[in-house]
Tab-separated table of C-alpha atoms in Angstrom:
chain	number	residue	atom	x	y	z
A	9	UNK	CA	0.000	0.000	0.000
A	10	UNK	CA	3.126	2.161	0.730
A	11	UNK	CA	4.705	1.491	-2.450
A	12	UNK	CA	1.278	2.024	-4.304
A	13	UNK	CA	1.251	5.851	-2.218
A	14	UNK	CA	4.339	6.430	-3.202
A	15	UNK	CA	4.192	5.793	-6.808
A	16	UNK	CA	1.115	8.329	-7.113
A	17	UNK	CA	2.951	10.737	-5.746
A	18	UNK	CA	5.875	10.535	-8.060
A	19	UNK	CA	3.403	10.564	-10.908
A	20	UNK	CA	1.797	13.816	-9.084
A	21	UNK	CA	4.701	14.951	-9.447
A	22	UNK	CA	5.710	14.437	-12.556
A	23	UNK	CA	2.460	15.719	-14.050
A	24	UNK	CA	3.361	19.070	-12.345
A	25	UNK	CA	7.302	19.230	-13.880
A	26	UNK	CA	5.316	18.705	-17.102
A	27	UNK	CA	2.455	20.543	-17.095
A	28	UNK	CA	3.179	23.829	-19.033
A	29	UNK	CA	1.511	26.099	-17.220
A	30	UNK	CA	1.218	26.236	-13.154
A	31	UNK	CA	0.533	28.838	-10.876
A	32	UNK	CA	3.103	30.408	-8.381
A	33	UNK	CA	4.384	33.045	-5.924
A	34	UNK	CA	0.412	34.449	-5.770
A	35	UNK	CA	0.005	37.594	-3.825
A	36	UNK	CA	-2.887	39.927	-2.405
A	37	UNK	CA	-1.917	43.355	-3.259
A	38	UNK	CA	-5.069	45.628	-2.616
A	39	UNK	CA	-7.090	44.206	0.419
A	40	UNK	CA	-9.769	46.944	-0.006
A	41	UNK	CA	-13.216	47.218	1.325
A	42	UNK	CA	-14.925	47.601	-2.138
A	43	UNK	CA	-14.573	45.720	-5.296
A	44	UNK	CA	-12.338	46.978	-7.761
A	45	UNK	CA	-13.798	47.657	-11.575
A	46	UNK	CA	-11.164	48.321	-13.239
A	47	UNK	CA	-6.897	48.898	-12.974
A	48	UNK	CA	-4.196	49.391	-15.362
A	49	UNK	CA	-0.236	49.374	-14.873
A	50	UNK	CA	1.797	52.065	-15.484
A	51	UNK	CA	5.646	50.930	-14.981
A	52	UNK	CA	5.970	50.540	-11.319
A	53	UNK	CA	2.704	51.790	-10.714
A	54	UNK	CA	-0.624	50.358	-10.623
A	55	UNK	CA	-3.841	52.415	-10.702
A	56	UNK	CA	-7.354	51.192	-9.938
A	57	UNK	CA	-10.730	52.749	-9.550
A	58	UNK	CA	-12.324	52.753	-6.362
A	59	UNK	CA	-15.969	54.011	-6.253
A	60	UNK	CA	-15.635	57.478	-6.389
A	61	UNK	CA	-11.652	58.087	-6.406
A	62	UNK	CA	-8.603	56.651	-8.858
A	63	UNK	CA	-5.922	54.871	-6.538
A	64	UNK	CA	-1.817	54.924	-7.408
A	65	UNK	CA	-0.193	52.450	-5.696
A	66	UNK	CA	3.820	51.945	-6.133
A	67	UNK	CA	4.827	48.834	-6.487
A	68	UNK	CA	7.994	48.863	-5.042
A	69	UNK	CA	7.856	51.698	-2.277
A	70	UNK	CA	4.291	50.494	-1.366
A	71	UNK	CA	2.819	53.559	-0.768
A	72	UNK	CA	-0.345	55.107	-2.644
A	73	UNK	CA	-2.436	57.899	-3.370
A	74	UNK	CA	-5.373	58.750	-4.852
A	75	UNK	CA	-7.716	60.949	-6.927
A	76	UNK	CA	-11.317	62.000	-6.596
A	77	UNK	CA	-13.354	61.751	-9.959
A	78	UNK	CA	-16.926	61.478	-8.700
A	79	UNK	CA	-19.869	59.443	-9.466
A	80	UNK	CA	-19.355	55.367	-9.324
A	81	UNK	CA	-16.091	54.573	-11.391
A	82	UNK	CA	-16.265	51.925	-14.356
A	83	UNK	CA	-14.099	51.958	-16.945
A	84	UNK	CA	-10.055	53.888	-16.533
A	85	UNK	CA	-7.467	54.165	-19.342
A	86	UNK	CA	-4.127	56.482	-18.911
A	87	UNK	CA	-2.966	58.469	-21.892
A	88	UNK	CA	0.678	58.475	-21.382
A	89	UNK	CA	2.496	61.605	-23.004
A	90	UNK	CA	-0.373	63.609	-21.623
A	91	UNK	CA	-0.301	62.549	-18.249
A	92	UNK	CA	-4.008	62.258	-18.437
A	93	UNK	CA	-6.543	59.848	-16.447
A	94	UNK	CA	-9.570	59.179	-18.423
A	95	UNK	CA	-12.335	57.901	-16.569
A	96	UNK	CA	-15.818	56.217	-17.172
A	97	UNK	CA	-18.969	56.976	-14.466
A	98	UNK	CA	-22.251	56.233	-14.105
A	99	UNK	CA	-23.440	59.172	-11.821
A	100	UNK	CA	-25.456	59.229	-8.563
A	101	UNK	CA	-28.088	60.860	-10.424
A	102	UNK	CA	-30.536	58.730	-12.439
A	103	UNK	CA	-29.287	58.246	-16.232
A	104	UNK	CA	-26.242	60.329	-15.839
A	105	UNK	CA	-23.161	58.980	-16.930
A	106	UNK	CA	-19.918	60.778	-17.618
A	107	UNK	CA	-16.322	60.709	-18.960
A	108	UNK	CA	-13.260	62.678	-17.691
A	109	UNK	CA	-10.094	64.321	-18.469
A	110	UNK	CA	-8.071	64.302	-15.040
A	111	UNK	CA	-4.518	65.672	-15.451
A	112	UNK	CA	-2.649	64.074	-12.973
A	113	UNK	CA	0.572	66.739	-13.196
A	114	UNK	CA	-2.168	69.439	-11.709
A	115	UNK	CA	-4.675	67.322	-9.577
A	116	UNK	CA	-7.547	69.076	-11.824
A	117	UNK	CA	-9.784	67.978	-14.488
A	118	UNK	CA	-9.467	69.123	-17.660
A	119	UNK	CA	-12.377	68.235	-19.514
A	120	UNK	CA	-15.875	66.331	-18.440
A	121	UNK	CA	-18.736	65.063	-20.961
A	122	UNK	CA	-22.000	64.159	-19.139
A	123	UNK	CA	-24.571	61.702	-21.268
A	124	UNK	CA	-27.808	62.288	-19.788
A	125	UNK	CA	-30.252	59.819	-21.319
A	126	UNK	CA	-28.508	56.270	-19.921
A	127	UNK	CA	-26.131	54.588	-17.566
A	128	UNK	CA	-22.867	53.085	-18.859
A	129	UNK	CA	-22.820	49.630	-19.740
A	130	UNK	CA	-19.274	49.730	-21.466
A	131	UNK	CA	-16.502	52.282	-22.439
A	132	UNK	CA	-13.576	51.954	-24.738
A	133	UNK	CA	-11.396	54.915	-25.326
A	134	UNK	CA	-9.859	55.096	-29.025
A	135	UNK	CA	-6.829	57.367	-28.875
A	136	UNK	CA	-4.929	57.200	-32.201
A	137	UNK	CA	-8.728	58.678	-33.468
A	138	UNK	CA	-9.501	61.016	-30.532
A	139	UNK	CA	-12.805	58.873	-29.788
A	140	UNK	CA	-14.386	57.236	-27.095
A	141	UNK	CA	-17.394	54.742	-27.264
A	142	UNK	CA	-19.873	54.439	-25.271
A	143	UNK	CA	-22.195	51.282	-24.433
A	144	UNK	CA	-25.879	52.673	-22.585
A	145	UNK	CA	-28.634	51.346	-20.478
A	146	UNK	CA	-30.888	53.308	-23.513
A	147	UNK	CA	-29.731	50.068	-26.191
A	148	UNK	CA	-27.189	52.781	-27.744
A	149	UNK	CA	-24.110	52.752	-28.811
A	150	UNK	CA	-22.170	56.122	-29.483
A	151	UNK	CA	-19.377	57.380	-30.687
A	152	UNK	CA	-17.848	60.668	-29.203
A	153	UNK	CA	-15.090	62.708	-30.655
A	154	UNK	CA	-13.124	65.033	-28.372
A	155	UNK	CA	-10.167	66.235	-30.398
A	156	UNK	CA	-12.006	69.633	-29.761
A	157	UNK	CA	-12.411	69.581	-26.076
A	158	UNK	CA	-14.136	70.928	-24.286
A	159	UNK	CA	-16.517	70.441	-26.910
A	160	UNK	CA	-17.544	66.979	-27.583
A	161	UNK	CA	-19.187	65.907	-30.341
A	162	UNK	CA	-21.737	62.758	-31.030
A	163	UNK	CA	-20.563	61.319	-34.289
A	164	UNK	CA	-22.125	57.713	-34.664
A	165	UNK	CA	-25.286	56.286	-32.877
A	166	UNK	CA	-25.984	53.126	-32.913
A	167	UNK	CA	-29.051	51.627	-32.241
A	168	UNK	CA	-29.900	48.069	-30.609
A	169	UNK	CA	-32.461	45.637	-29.913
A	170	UNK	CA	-30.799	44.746	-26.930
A	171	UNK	CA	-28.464	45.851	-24.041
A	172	UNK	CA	-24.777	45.223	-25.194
A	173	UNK	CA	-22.324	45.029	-22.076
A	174	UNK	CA	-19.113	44.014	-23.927
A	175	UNK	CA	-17.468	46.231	-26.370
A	176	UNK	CA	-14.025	45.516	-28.070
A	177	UNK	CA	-11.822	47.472	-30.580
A	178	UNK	CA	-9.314	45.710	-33.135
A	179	UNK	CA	-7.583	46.669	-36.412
A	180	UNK	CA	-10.358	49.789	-36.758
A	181	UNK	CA	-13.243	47.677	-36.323
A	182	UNK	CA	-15.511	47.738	-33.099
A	183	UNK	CA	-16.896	44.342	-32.202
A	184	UNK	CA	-19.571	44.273	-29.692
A	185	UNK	CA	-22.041	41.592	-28.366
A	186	UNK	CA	-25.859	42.029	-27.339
A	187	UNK	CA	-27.927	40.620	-24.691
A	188	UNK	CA	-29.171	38.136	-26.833
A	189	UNK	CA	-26.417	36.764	-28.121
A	190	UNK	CA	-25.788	38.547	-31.070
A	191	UNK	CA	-22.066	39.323	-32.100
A	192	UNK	CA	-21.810	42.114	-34.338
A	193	UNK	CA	-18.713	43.713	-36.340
A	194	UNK	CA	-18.825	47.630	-36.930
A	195	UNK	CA	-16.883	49.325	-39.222
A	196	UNK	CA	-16.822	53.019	-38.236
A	197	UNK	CA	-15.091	54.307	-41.010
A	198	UNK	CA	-17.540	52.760	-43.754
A	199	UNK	CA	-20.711	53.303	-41.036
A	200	UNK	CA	-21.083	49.616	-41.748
A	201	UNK	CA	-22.415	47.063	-39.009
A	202	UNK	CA	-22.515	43.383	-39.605
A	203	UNK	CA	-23.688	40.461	-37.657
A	204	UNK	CA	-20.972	38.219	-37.831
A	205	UNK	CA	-21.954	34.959	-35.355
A	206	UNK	CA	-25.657	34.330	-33.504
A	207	UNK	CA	-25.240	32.329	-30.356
A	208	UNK	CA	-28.382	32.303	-29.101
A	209	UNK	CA	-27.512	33.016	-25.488
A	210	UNK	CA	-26.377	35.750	-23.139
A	211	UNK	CA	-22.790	35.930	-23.542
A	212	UNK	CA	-20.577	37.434	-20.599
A	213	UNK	CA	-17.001	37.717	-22.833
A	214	UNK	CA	-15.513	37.272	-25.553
A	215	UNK	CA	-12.407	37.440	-27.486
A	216	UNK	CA	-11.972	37.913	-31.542
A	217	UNK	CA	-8.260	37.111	-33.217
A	218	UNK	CA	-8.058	37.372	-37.444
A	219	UNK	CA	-10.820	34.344	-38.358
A	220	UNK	CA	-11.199	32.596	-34.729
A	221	UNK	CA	-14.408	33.581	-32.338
A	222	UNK	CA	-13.765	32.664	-28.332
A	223	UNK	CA	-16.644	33.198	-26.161
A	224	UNK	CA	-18.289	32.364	-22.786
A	225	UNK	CA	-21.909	32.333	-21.849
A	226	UNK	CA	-23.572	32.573	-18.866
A	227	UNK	CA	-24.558	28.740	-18.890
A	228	UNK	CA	-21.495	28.109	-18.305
A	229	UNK	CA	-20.358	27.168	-22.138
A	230	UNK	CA	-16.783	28.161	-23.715
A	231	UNK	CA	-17.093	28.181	-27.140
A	232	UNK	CA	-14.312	28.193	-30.129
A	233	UNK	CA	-15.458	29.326	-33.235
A	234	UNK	CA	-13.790	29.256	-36.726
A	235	UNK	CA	-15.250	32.178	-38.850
A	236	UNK	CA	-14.648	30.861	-42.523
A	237	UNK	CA	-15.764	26.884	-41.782
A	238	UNK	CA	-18.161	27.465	-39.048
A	239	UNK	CA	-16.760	24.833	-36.940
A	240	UNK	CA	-17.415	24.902	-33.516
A	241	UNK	CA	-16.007	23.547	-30.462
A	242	UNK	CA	-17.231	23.860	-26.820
A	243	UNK	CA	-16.096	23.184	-23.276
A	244	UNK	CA	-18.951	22.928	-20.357
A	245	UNK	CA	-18.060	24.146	-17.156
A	246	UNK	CA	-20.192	23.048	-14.359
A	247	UNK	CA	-21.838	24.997	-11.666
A	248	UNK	CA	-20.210	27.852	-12.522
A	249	UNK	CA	-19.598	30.283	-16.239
A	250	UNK	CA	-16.433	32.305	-16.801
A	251	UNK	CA	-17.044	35.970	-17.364
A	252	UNK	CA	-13.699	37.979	-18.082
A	253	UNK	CA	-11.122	36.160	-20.494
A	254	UNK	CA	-7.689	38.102	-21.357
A	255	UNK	CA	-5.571	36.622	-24.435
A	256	UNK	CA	-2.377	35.840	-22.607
A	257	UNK	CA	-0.394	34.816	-25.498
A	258	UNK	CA	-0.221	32.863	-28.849
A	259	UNK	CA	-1.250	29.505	-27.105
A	260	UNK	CA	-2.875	30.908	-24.174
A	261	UNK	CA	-6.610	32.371	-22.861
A	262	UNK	CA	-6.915	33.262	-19.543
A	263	UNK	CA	-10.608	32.768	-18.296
A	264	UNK	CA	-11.851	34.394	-14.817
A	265	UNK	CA	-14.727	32.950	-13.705
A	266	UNK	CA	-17.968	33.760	-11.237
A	267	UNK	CA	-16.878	31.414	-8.312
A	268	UNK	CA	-12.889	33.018	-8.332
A	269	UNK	CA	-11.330	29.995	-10.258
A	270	UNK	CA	-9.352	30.951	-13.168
A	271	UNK	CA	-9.151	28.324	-16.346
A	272	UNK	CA	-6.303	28.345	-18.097
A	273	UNK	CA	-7.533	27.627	-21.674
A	274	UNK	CA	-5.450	26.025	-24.663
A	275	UNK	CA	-6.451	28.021	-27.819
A	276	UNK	CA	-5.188	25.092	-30.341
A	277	UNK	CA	-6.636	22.126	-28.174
A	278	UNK	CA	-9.386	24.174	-27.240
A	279	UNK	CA	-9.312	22.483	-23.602
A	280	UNK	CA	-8.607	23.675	-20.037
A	281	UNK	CA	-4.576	23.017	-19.226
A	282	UNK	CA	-5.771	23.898	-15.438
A	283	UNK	CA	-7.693	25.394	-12.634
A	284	UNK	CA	-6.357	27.814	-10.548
A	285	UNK	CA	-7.650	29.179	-7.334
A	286	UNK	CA	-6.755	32.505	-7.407
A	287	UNK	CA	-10.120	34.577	-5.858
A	288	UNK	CA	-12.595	33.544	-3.318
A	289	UNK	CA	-15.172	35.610	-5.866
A	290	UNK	CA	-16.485	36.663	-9.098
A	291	UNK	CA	-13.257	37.791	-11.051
A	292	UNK	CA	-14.048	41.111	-12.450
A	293	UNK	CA	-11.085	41.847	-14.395
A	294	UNK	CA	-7.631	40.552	-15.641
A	295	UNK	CA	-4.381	42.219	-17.410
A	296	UNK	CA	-0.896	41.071	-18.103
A	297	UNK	CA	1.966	42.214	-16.365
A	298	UNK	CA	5.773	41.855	-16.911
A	299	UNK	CA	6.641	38.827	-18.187
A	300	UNK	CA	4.257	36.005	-17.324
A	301	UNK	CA	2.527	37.751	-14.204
A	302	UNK	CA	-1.248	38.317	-13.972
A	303	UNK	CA	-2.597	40.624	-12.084
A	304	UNK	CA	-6.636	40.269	-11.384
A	305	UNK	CA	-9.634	41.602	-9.421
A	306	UNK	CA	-12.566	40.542	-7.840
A	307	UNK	CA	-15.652	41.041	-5.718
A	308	UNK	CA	-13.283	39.465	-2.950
A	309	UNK	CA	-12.165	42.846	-2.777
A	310	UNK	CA	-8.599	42.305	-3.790
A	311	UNK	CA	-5.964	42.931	-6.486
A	312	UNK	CA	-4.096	39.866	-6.689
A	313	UNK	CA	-0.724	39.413	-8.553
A	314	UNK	CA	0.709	35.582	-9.543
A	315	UNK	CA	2.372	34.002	-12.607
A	316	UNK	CA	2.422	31.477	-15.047
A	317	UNK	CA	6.025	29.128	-15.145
C-alpha cells in the first residue's frame, strides 16, 4: 500500500514538472473594502478605480495615493504623453453617466462630458482617433469625438435591440455583443455594421483574433469558433460560467470565472490546461503584467498578482 502511495505521488509529481503552465508566488496586493472595476499598470505603478476616487499604488515603495473623480467609477485608461486619467462613471443621479479628463501633473480635471439619457454599460477609449465609445442602459451605442475639447461631439449612434455590455476594438473595427447573443462587427469608417456569429444566449465575454471567435456564456459554455468553416467547439463548465477572459499569449486564454477559479484555456486544443484558485469571488477583471505575471480583481475585494512558469 506504501509502495502504491508512493508511486502516485511521483506521478503527481511528474504531471506538475510537465504541465506547461502552473501557478506560483500568488500575492494579495489591494485588500480593499470595495470591489475593484477596473486597474491598469503604469511601470511601477498600478492604478485602480475605487468608487468614487482613482488609486496609485507603487509597487515597489508600497505607498499610494489617490484621486477623486466622482460618481461610481467603471471603466479607466491612462494616456501616457499627456499625463491624463480618463475615466468612465455612471453618476449618482438617475441616467447620468460621464467621462473625464483628469490631469494628474495638476490634480484638476481638464475636460468632463456628461450623457444624460442612460447609464454606462461599457466604455472603450480610441486614442490614435480622438474617440471614445460608449455602451448605454438606452440600447445605444455612441461614438464621441473630443479632439475639440471641451466640446464633444456625437458622431455615430448606434441603435440596438438589446443591451450590449461588452465592447471591443481591433484593427479599426468595433466588435460588440448584445444581450441576446448577437455578435456584431462595426466598421466606423464605412458606417457599416454586420452580424458576424448568432449564439443564441447571453454571452458574458468574448475574445476575436483574425478568423477565430472565443466566447463564454452565462450557462457556463466556452465556445471556439472558426469564422470561414463554421466549426465549432465547446467546453462545459459546471456549476459555474467564466465571465472575463484576457488573451495571454499565442497559445494561451486566460478565463476568470464567477466562483474566483481561473481556467487556463489552450487556444489550439481548445481544452482547459488547469484550474487555478486565485479569488474567493467573481473575477471582475484581468491584465498582463511583466513577463508572465497576472494581475486580477474581484468582488473578494482584492488585487491579486501571480504568474504562469
Amino acid at each position: 500500500m506504501l509502495k502504491i502511495k508512493y508511486l502516485y505521488s511521483v506521478i503527481a509529481f511528474q504531471v506538475l514538472l510537465t504541465s506547461p503552465l502552473y501557478s506560483q508566488k500568488k500575492e494579495i496586493l489591494i485588500k480593499n473594502n470595495f470591489a475593484i472595476r477596473d486597474f491598469y499598470l503604469d511601470n511601477d505603478s498600478l492604478f485602480f478605480i475605487k468608487k468614487r476616487d482613482i488609486y496609485l499604488y507603487n509597487l515597489k515603495s508600497h505607498t499610494s495615493k489617490n484621486y477623486f473623480i466622482g460618481g461610481y467609477g467603471l471603466k479607466l485608461y491612462n494616456l501616457k504623453n499627456k499625463n491624463v486619467i480618463v475615466s468612465a462613471s455612471n453618476e449618482l443621479v438617475r441616467n447620468v453617466s460621464s467621462v473625464r479628463f483628469y490631469n494628474k501633473s495638476t490634480n484638476k480635471f481638464d475636460d468632463v462630458f456628461y450623457f444624460k439619457d442612460g447609464k454606462i454599460l461599457d466604455f472603450l477609449l480610441i486614442p490614435e482617433s480622438k474617440l471614445f465609445v460608449l455602451s448605454l442602459t438606452n440600447k445605444k451605442i455612441i461614438f464621441i469625438d473630443y479632439r475639440e475639447k471641451p466640446k464633444f461631439y456625437k458622431t455615430i449612434e448606434l441603435n440596438l435591440n438589446a443591451l450590449s455590455r461588452r465592447l471591443i476594438y481591433k484593427n479599426n473595427i468595433l466588435y460588440f455583443v448584445t444581450d441576446i447573443g448577437e455578435i456584431y462587427e462595426y466598421d466606423f469608417f464605412n458606417y457599416k455594421k454586420t452580424l458576424i456569429y448568432d449564439a443564441g444566449e447571453l454571452i458574458t465575454d468574448f475574445v476575436i483574433d483574425q478568423n477565430t471567435l472565443v466566447y463564454s456564456t452565462i450557462k457556463g459554455h466556452l465556445v471556439k469558433i472558426n469564422l470561414l468553416s463554421n466549426t465549432k467547439n465547446e467546453i462545459e463548465i459546471n456549476n459555474n460560467f467564466v465571465n472575463v477572459i484576457m488573451d495571454f499569449d499565442e497559445k494561451y486564454l486566460i478565463c476568470g470565472s464567477w466562483n474566483g477559479t481561473m481556467y487556463i484555456l489552450n487556444k489550439e486544443s481548445f481544452s482547459i490546461d488547469k484550474e487555478l484558485n486565485i479569488h474567493k469571488r467573481a473575477v471582475l477583471q484581468i491584465k498582463k503584467g511583466k513577463n508572465n505575471t497576472i494581475y486580477s480583481s474581484s468582488l473578494d475585494k482584492t488585487i491579486m498578482s501571480w504568474e504562469l512558469k
